[in-house]
Amino acid sequence: MDRPKKRPSPSPAATPPSSPSVASSSRSWTPSPRPLSPLLALPSELLSLIALYVSTTPPNLGPPAVLPLLSTCRTLYTQLTWRPVLGGGNTGLWRSISRAKFTSAEPLPLALSVYPSLSPPDIDHDQVPVPPELALLRANLLALRVLRAGDVYAPAASWALRIAYAMLLLDGGPGAPIPSADPADIQRVRESIGLSPGTPSLAGLGLCSVTVGDQPRWNGGGKNRRQLAWAGASTFAQRFVKERMYEGRFGEERATNRATPAPADGEAEDEDDPWTKGWPLDTEDRAAALWVLWFFEDGLTLRAESEDARRALQTILLPYIVAPFRYPSALCPPHHYTVPLLSSVLGSGAEAGAITIPTNHGLYPIYPLGTPRRSTSRSRSRTRGRLLTAAPARLLYFARLQVNGRMGVPPHLPRDRAEADARWQAAVAGGALGSQPISPTQADVHERNARPAVRFESQVPAGEGVDFWADGDDTSEIKDAGRWGAHVWRGRLCSGCDGAEDEREQRGGAPPGRISRVYELGSFAGLWCGTMLLPSEQPYNAIIAQDEGRFPQGGLARDDFVAAARPMYMRILEHHSFHPETPVPPPSADDTTGDEGLSEGWLPAGAHIVSLGNQRVEVRGAGVGQGKSVYETLVDARVRDGAHQLETCPGCVVQRERERGERARWVVEGANISPLKVHWPEWDAPAWADHRFDQGWEAACDGVQDVVFSGETDPVHGAAWHHFEYSGRVRPWDGLIGLIMRPRNRMIGLATYFISGHLVGRDTFEGTWQMAAQDVLAPSWGGSVCFSRGEE
């Protein structure tokens, strides 16, 4: 092998006499080092600030544009990446990016309870373990990528929709559009740190935790909605509903491209499965798609929708509206008040096979979380509660009824109530007997048409994409519950209704502070107006009795199920029970059905509410018992001073114990760096062991242990649509509202109804109605109802 020739040295004549250093270097020549990036000369803090600025440059939409910076060199990559490689891992930077782009998801255990799996199916991504907050960031960005691609048949399409729903829930905050940072405020901050008007605002990003004067920074609400709008989430959800809502309704595995395939498109694979008979499925991805549509719905989108598109969507949603015997609206049937179920209910029902009965449409009543069983453990499941399709379907359907479901105004009606009274007086003078008949006037019909059945969520303008205060620790939008706090908490706390091994001595209400997590206190008080859909009884019963529960061959006829709509008005008073008062117990559970007083609104038979003065009422009646049940009435969203006794309230005692235990934990963790030893007897006390199964809601207490309602139809509305009385309460487990609607005049032949449902945001109630006297173990005549908060 030939040896490589030695590189010849330059001759002395070729070396300039003025360059002795060059001559000396030629004797040991080495390649010139590659120039280093000027960014490496910057302090790491300033380098992170640059990366944050690049990642959140206005309009701050989509994935962070930091890839070119990460690709500069290995050293920069190590300093800026979130991956713990080569001793790096800048998690602080990526937490700041996450808070700049998305609404803060704190506290994390509560936020994670509404997220599905953070790992999407069939998407290549890093398997390196990351902190939960960064895992949420990665899940959000991957979901945006799937939604932006627009393929509703992608393997991760369903997962992305559920992530979008979780993002929108956590985005609720105070429920108002978040304004852009005021330029004057930004300039004052810049001047306070010595920046001239022309200085770039890069350094301003380091002031994300400060306030301007006495005004706190923006809380960051609306960020998730802006990101999802950029990704086209609403369009994606709309396509998913149109193309995949009826997928798999005959048990077929192959997806079809038609929204409502004909029965010949598939054959049932399992003859005993009620979900292979042609009815659309009730699954979480369908529910998430409908919720995403609802979050982006408003009057403008409805008016822009064509009549054909509106009717097509109503046809798709109609089964969810008219078949509560197939599509549940609550995580536990409404005839149960005490959840987890009582041991006596499970003992008499489940063991005897009577807690559910087989019907043509499957087991009834429907337990969406699975048939309950007796539990032998005090601990509660930490899994997430499931999404139901009926609720968002009902909201979207009623929203479209507002557009094309207005009542006609008969010309023969009196113009207003004064004219109606004058006509009656003339009739009395002519010999008419009895009381004035109940009948609307033209003014009543116009009022009914003007009032919405549902109220939309506030929309954040598309241009509000920049959050000057990109970082910080303010998480008030989640800790304060906000508009969607009850939905978030319901996902965490309501993961199963299995019965407990032991039963509480006190039936009725819940421990102080528990009920307010799943129901926003005071939110149901006031005037409500809405619509009750009354299906024709004969075709409705025919659907229930359909052979093998099959979907009708010709589909559901709209005129048979939603043509009759009853206007409804109710003015509700809300009453709270505080310790040491005893909440009124519900009726004893029926030995056969487990019913706890559905026909009485979960109140004892014959119970009535009597005012005691000073904003206090008492629930009295033959079934109440000898003990008094005194409640505090909300007036202007407030109860009287002193109703909540902080010193003796059990919830407040638990809260103080938790705070002492938390302080003790910090002392124990810091023992290795401090010689100070502090002993906290409560930390080792047996009483503290009772809190090892706490679920998170115990950290704050408002003292409320039960919520009861009373109400009636206003006289002016009762003269048009009949006078009704209302009574009921909140189910503490999931915040389900149960109301009995009775005609004030029992002699005119009007029925008594049981209405149950949830508040959506703070201004809309959606749910179902059924006859109060019907057997709770058999499907019966019923339908859907929606209310919106009325304007005085």
Coordinates of C-alpha atoms in Angstrom, one line a residue, residues 169-719:
L169 CA -63.9 22.9 29.2
L170 CA -60.7 24.1 30.8
D171 CA -61.0 27.3 28.7
G172 CA -64.2 28.4 30.3
G173 CA -62.8 30.8 32.9
P174 CA -65.2 33.7 33.7
G175 CA -67.1 33.2 30.4
A176 CA -66.2 36.5 28.8
P177 CA -64.0 37.4 25.9
I178 CA -60.5 38.1 27.0
P179 CA -59.2 41.5 25.7
S180 CA -55.8 42.1 24.2
A181 CA -53.3 43.7 26.5
D182 CA -53.9 47.5 26.4
P183 CA -50.9 49.1 24.6
A184 CA -50.9 51.9 27.2
D185 CA -50.5 49.3 29.9
I186 CA -47.7 47.5 28.0
Q187 CA -45.9 50.9 27.5
R188 CA -46.1 51.7 31.2
V189 CA -44.5 48.3 32.0
R190 CA -41.8 49.0 29.4
E191 CA -41.1 52.4 30.8
S192 CA -40.9 51.1 34.3
I193 CA -37.9 48.9 33.4
G194 CA -36.2 51.7 31.4
L195 CA -37.2 50.8 27.9
S196 CA -37.6 53.5 25.3
P197 CA -40.7 53.5 23.1
G198 CA -38.6 52.1 20.2
T199 CA -37.0 49.3 22.1
P200 CA -38.0 45.8 21.0
S201 CA -40.4 44.2 23.5
L202 CA -38.3 41.1 24.0
A203 CA -37.4 41.9 27.5
G204 CA -41.1 42.5 28.3
L205 CA -41.7 38.8 28.2
G206 CA -39.8 38.5 31.4
L207 CA -42.4 40.5 33.3
C208 CA -45.1 38.0 32.9
S209 CA -45.9 37.7 36.6
V210 CA -46.2 41.4 37.4
T211 CA -49.3 43.6 37.6
V212 CA -49.9 46.9 36.1
G213 CA -50.8 49.3 38.9
D214 CA -53.6 47.7 40.9
Q215 CA -54.9 45.7 38.0
P216 CA -54.0 42.0 37.7
R217 CA -52.9 40.6 34.4
W218 CA -55.4 38.8 32.1
N219 CA -56.3 35.4 33.3
G220 CA -55.6 33.8 30.0
G221 CA -59.1 32.4 29.3
G222 CA -60.0 31.9 25.6
K223 CA -56.6 30.7 24.5
N224 CA -57.7 27.2 23.8
R225 CA -60.7 28.3 21.8
R226 CA -58.4 30.5 19.6
Q227 CA -56.0 27.6 19.0
L228 CA -58.9 25.3 18.1
A229 CA -60.4 27.9 15.8
W230 CA -57.0 28.1 14.0
A231 CA -57.0 24.3 13.6
G232 CA -60.5 24.3 12.2
A233 CA -62.0 22.3 15.0
S234 CA -65.6 23.4 14.3
T235 CA -65.4 22.4 10.6
F236 CA -63.7 19.1 11.6
A237 CA -66.5 18.3 14.1
Q238 CA -69.2 19.2 11.6
R239 CA -67.7 16.8 9.0
F240 CA -67.4 14.1 11.6
V241 CA -71.1 14.5 12.6
K242 CA -72.2 14.4 9.0
E243 CA -70.1 11.5 7.9
R244 CA -69.6 9.3 10.9
M245 CA -72.5 9.9 13.3
Y246 CA -74.4 6.9 12.0
E247 CA -71.3 4.7 11.6
G248 CA -71.5 1.2 13.0
R249 CA -75.2 1.3 13.7
F250 CA -75.7 -2.2 12.4
G251 CA -72.6 -3.5 14.0
E252 CA -70.5 -3.2 10.9
E253 CA -66.8 -2.6 11.3
R254 CA -66.3 -0.8 8.0
A255 CA -67.1 2.9 8.0
T256 CA -69.5 4.3 5.5
N257 CA -69.3 7.7 3.9
R258 CA -73.0 8.4 4.3
A259 CA -74.4 10.1 7.3
T260 CA -77.6 8.1 7.4
P261 CA -77.0 4.8 5.5
A262 CA -80.0 2.7 4.4
P263 CA -80.7 -0.5 6.3
A264 CA -79.4 -2.5 3.4
D265 CA -75.9 -1.0 3.9
G266 CA -75.2 -3.4 6.8
E267 CA -76.4 -6.4 8.5
A268 CA -76.4 -7.0 12.3
E269 CA -73.5 -9.1 13.5
D270 CA -75.1 -9.8 16.9
E271 CA -78.8 -10.3 17.0
D272 CA -78.9 -9.8 20.8
D273 CA -77.0 -6.5 20.8
P274 CA -79.5 -3.6 21.0
W275 CA -76.9 -1.4 19.3
T276 CA -77.0 -3.3 16.0
K277 CA -80.6 -2.5 15.2
G278 CA -80.0 0.7 13.2
W279 CA -80.0 3.3 16.0
P280 CA -77.0 5.7 16.1
L281 CA -74.5 4.8 18.8
D282 CA -73.9 6.7 22.0
T283 CA -70.2 7.0 22.2
E284 CA -67.7 9.6 23.6
D285 CA -66.3 10.6 20.2
R286 CA -69.8 11.5 18.9
A287 CA -70.5 13.4 22.1
A288 CA -67.2 15.2 21.9
A289 CA -67.9 16.2 18.3
L290 CA -71.3 17.6 19.2
W291 CA -69.9 19.5 22.2
V292 CA -67.2 21.1 20.0
L293 CA -69.9 22.2 17.6
W294 CA -71.9 23.7 20.5
F295 CA -68.9 25.6 21.9
F296 CA -68.4 27.3 18.5
E297 CA -72.2 27.9 17.9
D298 CA -73.7 31.4 18.0
G299 CA -76.4 33.3 16.3
L300 CA -74.2 34.2 13.4
T301 CA -73.3 30.6 12.5
L302 CA -77.0 29.7 12.7
R303 CA -78.1 32.4 10.4
A304 CA -75.3 31.5 8.0
E305 CA -76.5 27.9 7.9
S306 CA -78.6 27.0 4.9
E307 CA -82.1 25.6 5.5
D308 CA -81.1 22.3 3.9
A309 CA -78.0 22.0 6.2
R310 CA -80.1 22.9 9.2
R311 CA -82.7 20.3 8.5
A312 CA -80.1 17.6 7.7
L313 CA -78.4 18.1 11.1
Q314 CA -81.8 18.0 12.9
T315 CA -82.5 14.7 11.1
I316 CA -79.2 13.3 12.3
L317 CA -79.8 14.5 15.9
L318 CA -83.5 13.5 16.2
P319 CA -83.0 10.0 17.7
Y320 CA -81.0 11.5 20.6
I321 CA -83.8 14.0 21.2
V322 CA -86.9 11.7 21.2
A323 CA -85.5 8.4 22.7
P324 CA -84.5 8.9 26.3
F325 CA -85.2 5.2 26.8
R326 CA -82.0 4.6 24.7
Y327 CA -79.9 7.7 25.3
P328 CA -79.4 8.6 28.9
S329 CA -79.0 12.2 30.0
A330 CA -77.4 11.5 33.4
L331 CA -74.7 9.2 34.6
C332 CA -77.1 7.5 37.0
P333 CA -80.9 7.1 36.5
P334 CA -82.9 9.9 38.0
H335 CA -85.0 7.7 40.3
H336 CA -81.9 7.4 42.5
Y337 CA -81.1 10.3 44.8
T338 CA -78.5 8.7 47.0
V339 CA -75.4 7.8 44.9
P340 CA -73.3 5.7 45.4
L341 CA -76.3 3.5 45.7
L342 CA -77.5 2.3 49.0
S343 CA -76.7 -1.2 50.1
S344 CA -80.4 -1.8 50.6
V345 CA -81.0 -0.8 47.0
L346 CA -78.4 -3.2 45.7
G347 CA -79.4 -5.9 48.1
S348 CA -83.1 -5.9 47.0
G349 CA -82.4 -5.0 43.4
A350 CA -79.2 -6.3 42.0
E351 CA -79.2 -9.6 43.8
A352 CA -82.8 -10.2 42.8
G353 CA -82.1 -9.1 39.2
A354 CA -84.6 -6.2 39.5
I355 CA -82.3 -3.1 39.4
T356 CA -82.7 -3.3 35.6
I357 CA -85.1 -5.1 33.3
P358 CA -84.6 -6.3 29.7
T359 CA -86.6 -4.4 27.1
N360 CA -86.7 -4.4 23.3
H361 CA -84.1 -1.6 23.5
G362 CA -81.7 -3.3 26.0
L363 CA -81.5 -3.1 29.8
Y364 CA -83.6 -0.3 31.4
P365 CA -83.0 1.9 33.3
I366 CA -79.7 2.8 31.7
Y367 CA -76.5 2.9 33.9
P368 CA -73.9 4.5 31.5
L369 CA -71.1 3.8 33.9
G370 CA -72.0 0.1 34.1
T371 CA -74.4 -1.9 36.2
P372 CA -73.7 -1.0 39.8
R373 CA -72.3 -3.5 42.3
R374 CA -71.7 -3.6 46.0
S375 CA -68.3 -2.1 46.8
T376 CA -66.1 -3.3 49.6
S377 CA -63.6 -0.4 49.5
R378 CA -63.9 3.1 50.8
S379 CA -61.6 4.4 48.1
R380 CA -63.1 5.9 44.9
S381 CA -62.1 5.2 41.4
R382 CA -59.8 7.9 39.9
T383 CA -61.0 7.1 36.3
R384 CA -62.8 9.8 34.3
G385 CA -66.5 9.8 33.9
R386 CA -67.8 9.3 30.4
L387 CA -69.4 11.7 28.0
L388 CA -73.1 11.3 27.0
T389 CA -74.3 12.3 23.5
A390 CA -77.9 13.3 24.4
A391 CA -77.0 16.6 26.1
P392 CA -75.0 18.4 23.3
A393 CA -77.5 16.9 20.7
R394 CA -80.3 18.5 22.6
L395 CA -78.6 21.9 22.7
L396 CA -77.9 21.9 19.0
Y397 CA -81.4 20.7 18.1
F398 CA -83.2 23.3 20.3
A399 CA -80.9 26.0 18.9
R400 CA -82.2 25.3 15.4
L401 CA -85.8 25.3 16.7
Q402 CA -85.2 28.9 17.6
V403 CA -84.7 29.6 13.9
N404 CA -87.5 27.7 12.2
G405 CA -89.7 26.7 15.1
R406 CA -91.4 30.0 15.9
M407 CA -95.1 30.0 16.8
G408 CA -97.5 31.6 14.4
V409 CA -99.6 34.5 15.7
P410 CA -103.3 33.8 15.3
P411 CA -105.1 37.0 14.4
H412 CA -108.2 36.2 16.5
L413 CA -106.2 36.4 19.7
P414 CA -106.4 39.6 21.8
R415 CA -103.6 41.9 21.2
D416 CA -102.5 42.1 24.9
R417 CA -103.7 41.1 28.4
A418 CA -105.7 44.3 28.8
E419 CA -107.7 43.5 25.7
A420 CA -108.1 39.9 26.9
D421 CA -109.5 41.1 30.3
A422 CA -111.9 43.5 28.6
R423 CA -113.2 40.6 26.4
W424 CA -113.8 38.5 29.5
Q425 CA -115.6 41.3 31.3
A426 CA -117.8 41.6 28.3
A427 CA -118.5 37.9 28.4
V428 CA -119.3 38.0 32.1
A429 CA -121.7 40.8 31.4
G430 CA -123.3 38.6 28.8
G431 CA -123.9 35.8 31.3
A432 CA -120.6 33.8 31.2
L433 CA -119.8 31.8 34.3
G434 CA -116.6 30.5 35.9
S435 CA -113.1 31.9 35.9
Q436 CA -111.3 33.6 33.0
P437 CA -110.0 30.9 30.6
I438 CA -106.2 30.4 30.3
S439 CA -105.2 31.6 26.8
P440 CA -102.3 33.5 25.3
T441 CA -102.5 36.9 23.7
Q442 CA -100.7 38.0 20.6
A443 CA -98.2 39.8 22.9
D444 CA -97.6 36.5 24.7
V445 CA -96.8 34.7 21.5
H446 CA -94.4 37.4 20.4
E447 CA -92.7 37.2 23.8
R448 CA -92.3 33.5 23.5
N449 CA -90.8 33.8 20.0
A450 CA -88.4 36.5 21.1
R451 CA -87.1 34.5 24.1
P452 CA -84.3 31.9 23.2
A453 CA -84.6 28.3 24.2
V454 CA -80.8 28.1 24.7
R455 CA -78.1 30.7 25.2
F456 CA -74.8 30.4 23.4
E457 CA -71.4 30.6 24.9
S458 CA -69.5 33.9 24.4
Q459 CA -67.3 33.9 21.3
V460 CA -63.7 35.2 21.4
P461 CA -62.9 37.3 18.4
A462 CA -60.4 35.7 16.0
G463 CA -57.9 38.6 16.3
E464 CA -57.5 38.2 20.1
G465 CA -54.6 35.8 19.6
V466 CA -51.8 37.5 21.6
D467 CA -51.5 37.2 25.3
F468 CA -48.8 39.7 26.5
W469 CA -48.7 38.0 29.9
A470 CA -47.5 34.7 28.6
D471 CA -46.4 33.2 31.8
G472 CA -47.4 33.1 35.4
D473 CA -49.1 31.0 38.1
D474 CA -52.6 32.5 38.1
T475 CA -55.0 29.5 37.8
S476 CA -58.1 31.2 39.1
E477 CA -60.1 30.2 36.1
I478 CA -60.0 26.6 37.1
K479 CA -59.9 26.9 40.9
D480 CA -62.8 29.3 40.8
A481 CA -64.7 26.6 38.8
G482 CA -65.9 29.1 36.2
R483 CA -68.7 28.4 33.7
W484 CA -67.6 24.8 33.2
G485 CA -66.3 23.9 36.6
A486 CA -69.2 21.7 37.4
H487 CA -68.6 19.7 34.2
V488 CA -64.9 19.4 35.1
W489 CA -65.6 18.2 38.6
R490 CA -68.3 15.8 37.4
G491 CA -65.7 14.2 35.2
R492 CA -63.5 13.7 38.2
L493 CA -65.9 12.7 40.9
C494 CA -68.6 10.7 39.0
S495 CA -66.8 7.7 37.7
G496 CA -69.0 5.0 39.2
C497 CA -72.2 4.6 41.2
D498 CA -71.3 1.3 42.9
G499 CA -72.8 1.0 46.3
A500 CA -70.8 1.5 49.5
E501 CA -70.4 -1.2 52.0
D502 CA -71.6 1.1 54.8
E503 CA -74.3 3.7 54.7
R504 CA -74.4 7.1 56.3
E505 CA -76.7 7.7 59.1
Q506 CA -77.8 11.0 57.6
R507 CA -79.7 10.6 54.3
G508 CA -80.2 13.8 52.4
G509 CA -77.6 16.3 51.3
A510 CA -73.9 15.7 51.4
P511 CA -70.8 16.8 53.4
P512 CA -70.4 20.6 53.4
G513 CA -68.6 21.7 50.2
R514 CA -69.2 18.6 48.1
I515 CA -72.4 19.7 46.3
S516 CA -71.0 23.0 45.1
R517 CA -68.3 21.2 43.0
V518 CA -70.9 19.7 40.7
Y519 CA -73.5 22.4 41.0
E520 CA -72.8 26.1 41.0
L521 CA -74.6 27.6 44.0
G522 CA -77.2 30.1 43.2
S523 CA -77.1 29.4 39.4
F524 CA -80.7 28.1 39.1
A525 CA -82.4 30.9 41.0
G526 CA -84.4 33.4 39.0
L527 CA -86.7 33.4 35.9
W528 CA -86.4 30.6 33.3
C529 CA -88.2 30.2 30.1
G530 CA -88.1 27.3 27.7
T531 CA -89.8 24.7 25.6
M532 CA -91.1 21.2 26.3
L533 CA -91.3 18.9 23.3
L534 CA -94.4 16.7 23.4
P535 CA -94.2 13.7 21.1
S536 CA -97.4 12.1 19.9
E537 CA -98.1 9.4 22.3
Q538 CA -99.2 6.7 19.8
P539 CA -96.1 6.7 17.5
Y540 CA -93.9 7.2 20.6
N541 CA -95.3 4.0 22.2
A542 CA -94.9 2.2 18.9
I543 CA -91.2 3.0 18.9
I544 CA -90.9 1.6 22.4
A545 CA -92.7 -1.6 21.4
Q546 CA -90.8 -1.9 18.1
D547 CA -89.9 -5.6 17.4
E548 CA -86.3 -6.2 18.7
G549 CA -86.0 -2.4 19.2
R550 CA -85.2 -1.9 15.5
F551 CA -84.8 1.6 14.1
P552 CA -87.9 2.4 12.0
Q553 CA -87.5 1.5 8.4
G554 CA -88.5 4.9 7.1
G555 CA -86.7 6.8 9.9
L556 CA -88.3 9.0 12.5
A557 CA -91.0 11.4 11.4
R558 CA -90.3 14.8 12.7
D559 CA -93.9 15.8 12.9
D560 CA -94.7 12.8 15.2
F561 CA -92.1 13.7 17.8
V562 CA -91.4 17.5 17.9
A563 CA -94.3 19.2 16.3
A564 CA -96.0 19.9 19.6
A565 CA -94.0 22.3 21.8
R566 CA -95.3 23.7 25.1
P567 CA -93.9 27.1 26.2
M568 CA -92.8 27.0 29.8
Y569 CA -92.0 29.7 32.4
M570 CA -90.8 29.3 36.0
R571 CA -89.4 31.5 38.7
I572 CA -87.2 29.5 41.0
L573 CA -86.2 30.2 44.6
E574 CA -83.0 28.4 45.8
H575 CA -82.6 27.3 49.5
H576 CA -79.4 26.1 51.1
S577 CA -78.9 23.9 54.2
F578 CA -76.0 24.8 56.4
H579 CA -74.5 22.9 59.4
P580 CA -75.8 22.3 62.0
E581 CA -79.2 22.1 60.4
T582 CA -80.4 18.7 59.2
P583 CA -81.2 18.4 55.5
V584 CA -84.6 17.0 54.7
P585 CA -84.2 13.2 54.0
P586 CA -85.5 11.8 50.7
P587 CA -88.2 9.1 50.8
S588 CA -87.0 5.6 51.7
A589 CA -85.9 3.6 48.7
D590 CA -88.6 1.3 47.3
D591 CA -87.9 -2.3 48.1
T592 CA -88.4 -3.4 44.5
T593 CA -87.4 -0.5 42.2
G594 CA -85.0 1.4 44.4
D595 CA -87.0 4.6 43.7
E596 CA -86.3 7.4 46.2
G597 CA -89.2 9.7 45.5
L598 CA -88.9 10.6 41.8
S599 CA -92.6 11.5 41.8
E600 CA -92.0 14.0 44.6
G601 CA -88.8 15.6 43.3
W602 CA -86.7 13.6 45.9
L603 CA -88.6 15.3 48.7
P604 CA -90.8 13.5 51.2
A605 CA -94.4 13.0 50.2
G606 CA -96.5 16.0 51.0
A607 CA -93.6 18.2 51.8
H608 CA -94.1 21.9 51.4
I609 CA -91.9 24.9 52.1
V610 CA -92.9 27.5 54.7
S611 CA -91.3 30.9 55.2
L612 CA -89.9 31.7 58.7
G613 CA -88.8 35.2 57.8
N614 CA -85.3 36.6 57.7
Q615 CA -84.5 34.7 54.6
R616 CA -85.2 31.3 56.3
V617 CA -87.6 28.6 55.3
E618 CA -88.6 25.2 56.7
V619 CA -89.5 22.1 54.8
R620 CA -92.6 20.6 56.5
G621 CA -94.8 17.7 55.7
A622 CA -96.0 14.3 56.9
G623 CA -93.0 12.5 55.5
V624 CA -90.4 14.9 56.8
G625 CA -90.2 13.4 60.3
Q626 CA -90.0 15.1 63.7
G627 CA -86.8 17.0 63.2
K628 CA -86.8 20.4 61.6
S629 CA -85.2 21.1 58.3
V630 CA -84.4 24.8 58.0
Y631 CA -82.9 26.3 54.9
E632 CA -81.5 29.7 54.0
T633 CA -83.0 31.4 50.9
L634 CA -80.8 33.2 48.4
V635 CA -81.7 36.8 47.8
D636 CA -79.6 38.6 45.2
A637 CA -77.4 35.5 45.1
R638 CA -76.5 35.9 48.8
V639 CA -77.6 34.2 52.0
R640 CA -77.9 36.1 55.3
D641 CA -74.8 36.8 57.3
G642 CA -73.9 34.1 59.8
A643 CA -75.6 31.3 58.0
H644 CA -72.2 29.6 57.5
Q645 CA -70.7 29.0 60.9
L646 CA -67.0 28.6 60.2
E647 CA -65.9 27.5 63.6
T648 CA -68.2 24.5 63.9
C649 CA -68.8 23.6 60.2
P650 CA -67.4 20.0 59.6
G651 CA -66.2 21.0 56.1
C652 CA -64.2 23.9 57.5
V653 CA -62.7 21.7 60.2
V654 CA -61.5 19.3 57.5
Q655 CA -60.1 22.2 55.5
R656 CA -58.1 23.4 58.5
E657 CA -56.8 19.8 59.1
R658 CA -55.7 19.5 55.5
E659 CA -53.9 22.9 55.7
R660 CA -52.1 21.8 58.9
G661 CA -51.2 18.5 57.3
E662 CA -49.9 20.2 54.2
R663 CA -47.6 22.5 56.4
A664 CA -46.4 19.4 58.2
R665 CA -45.6 17.7 54.9
W666 CA -43.4 20.6 53.9
V667 CA -41.6 20.5 57.2
V668 CA -40.9 16.8 56.9
E669 CA -39.7 17.2 53.3
G670 CA -37.4 20.1 54.4
A671 CA -35.9 18.3 57.3
N672 CA -32.8 17.3 55.4
I673 CA -31.8 20.9 54.8
S674 CA -32.9 22.4 58.1
P675 CA -32.1 21.4 61.6
L676 CA -35.5 22.7 62.7
K677 CA -37.8 20.0 64.0
V678 CA -41.5 20.8 64.4
H679 CA -43.9 18.2 65.6
W680 CA -47.5 18.3 64.4
P681 CA -49.6 15.9 66.4
E682 CA -52.5 16.2 64.0
W683 CA -50.4 14.7 61.2
D684 CA -50.0 11.4 63.0
A685 CA -53.4 11.4 64.7
P686 CA -55.9 8.6 63.8
A687 CA -58.4 11.3 62.7
W688 CA -56.1 12.4 59.8
A689 CA -56.2 8.8 58.4
D690 CA -59.8 9.5 57.5
H691 CA -58.7 11.9 54.7
R692 CA -56.5 9.5 52.8
F693 CA -59.3 8.9 50.4
D694 CA -60.1 12.6 49.8
Q695 CA -61.0 13.4 46.2
G696 CA -59.8 17.0 46.1
W697 CA -63.1 18.9 46.7
E698 CA -62.4 18.9 50.4
A699 CA -59.8 21.6 50.0
A700 CA -62.4 24.4 50.2
C701 CA -65.7 24.6 52.0
D702 CA -68.7 26.9 51.5
G703 CA -70.8 25.2 54.2
V704 CA -73.7 24.1 51.9
Q705 CA -74.8 20.5 52.5
D706 CA -78.1 20.5 50.5
V707 CA -79.9 22.6 47.9
V708 CA -83.7 22.7 47.6
F709 CA -85.9 24.5 45.1
S710 CA -89.4 26.0 45.1
G711 CA -91.0 28.1 42.5
E712 CA -94.1 28.9 40.4
T713 CA -95.1 30.4 37.1
D714 CA -95.4 34.2 37.2
P715 CA -99.0 35.4 37.1
V716 CA -98.6 37.1 33.7
H717 CA -97.1 34.0 32.1
G718 CA -99.6 31.7 33.9
A719 CA -102.5 33.6 32.4

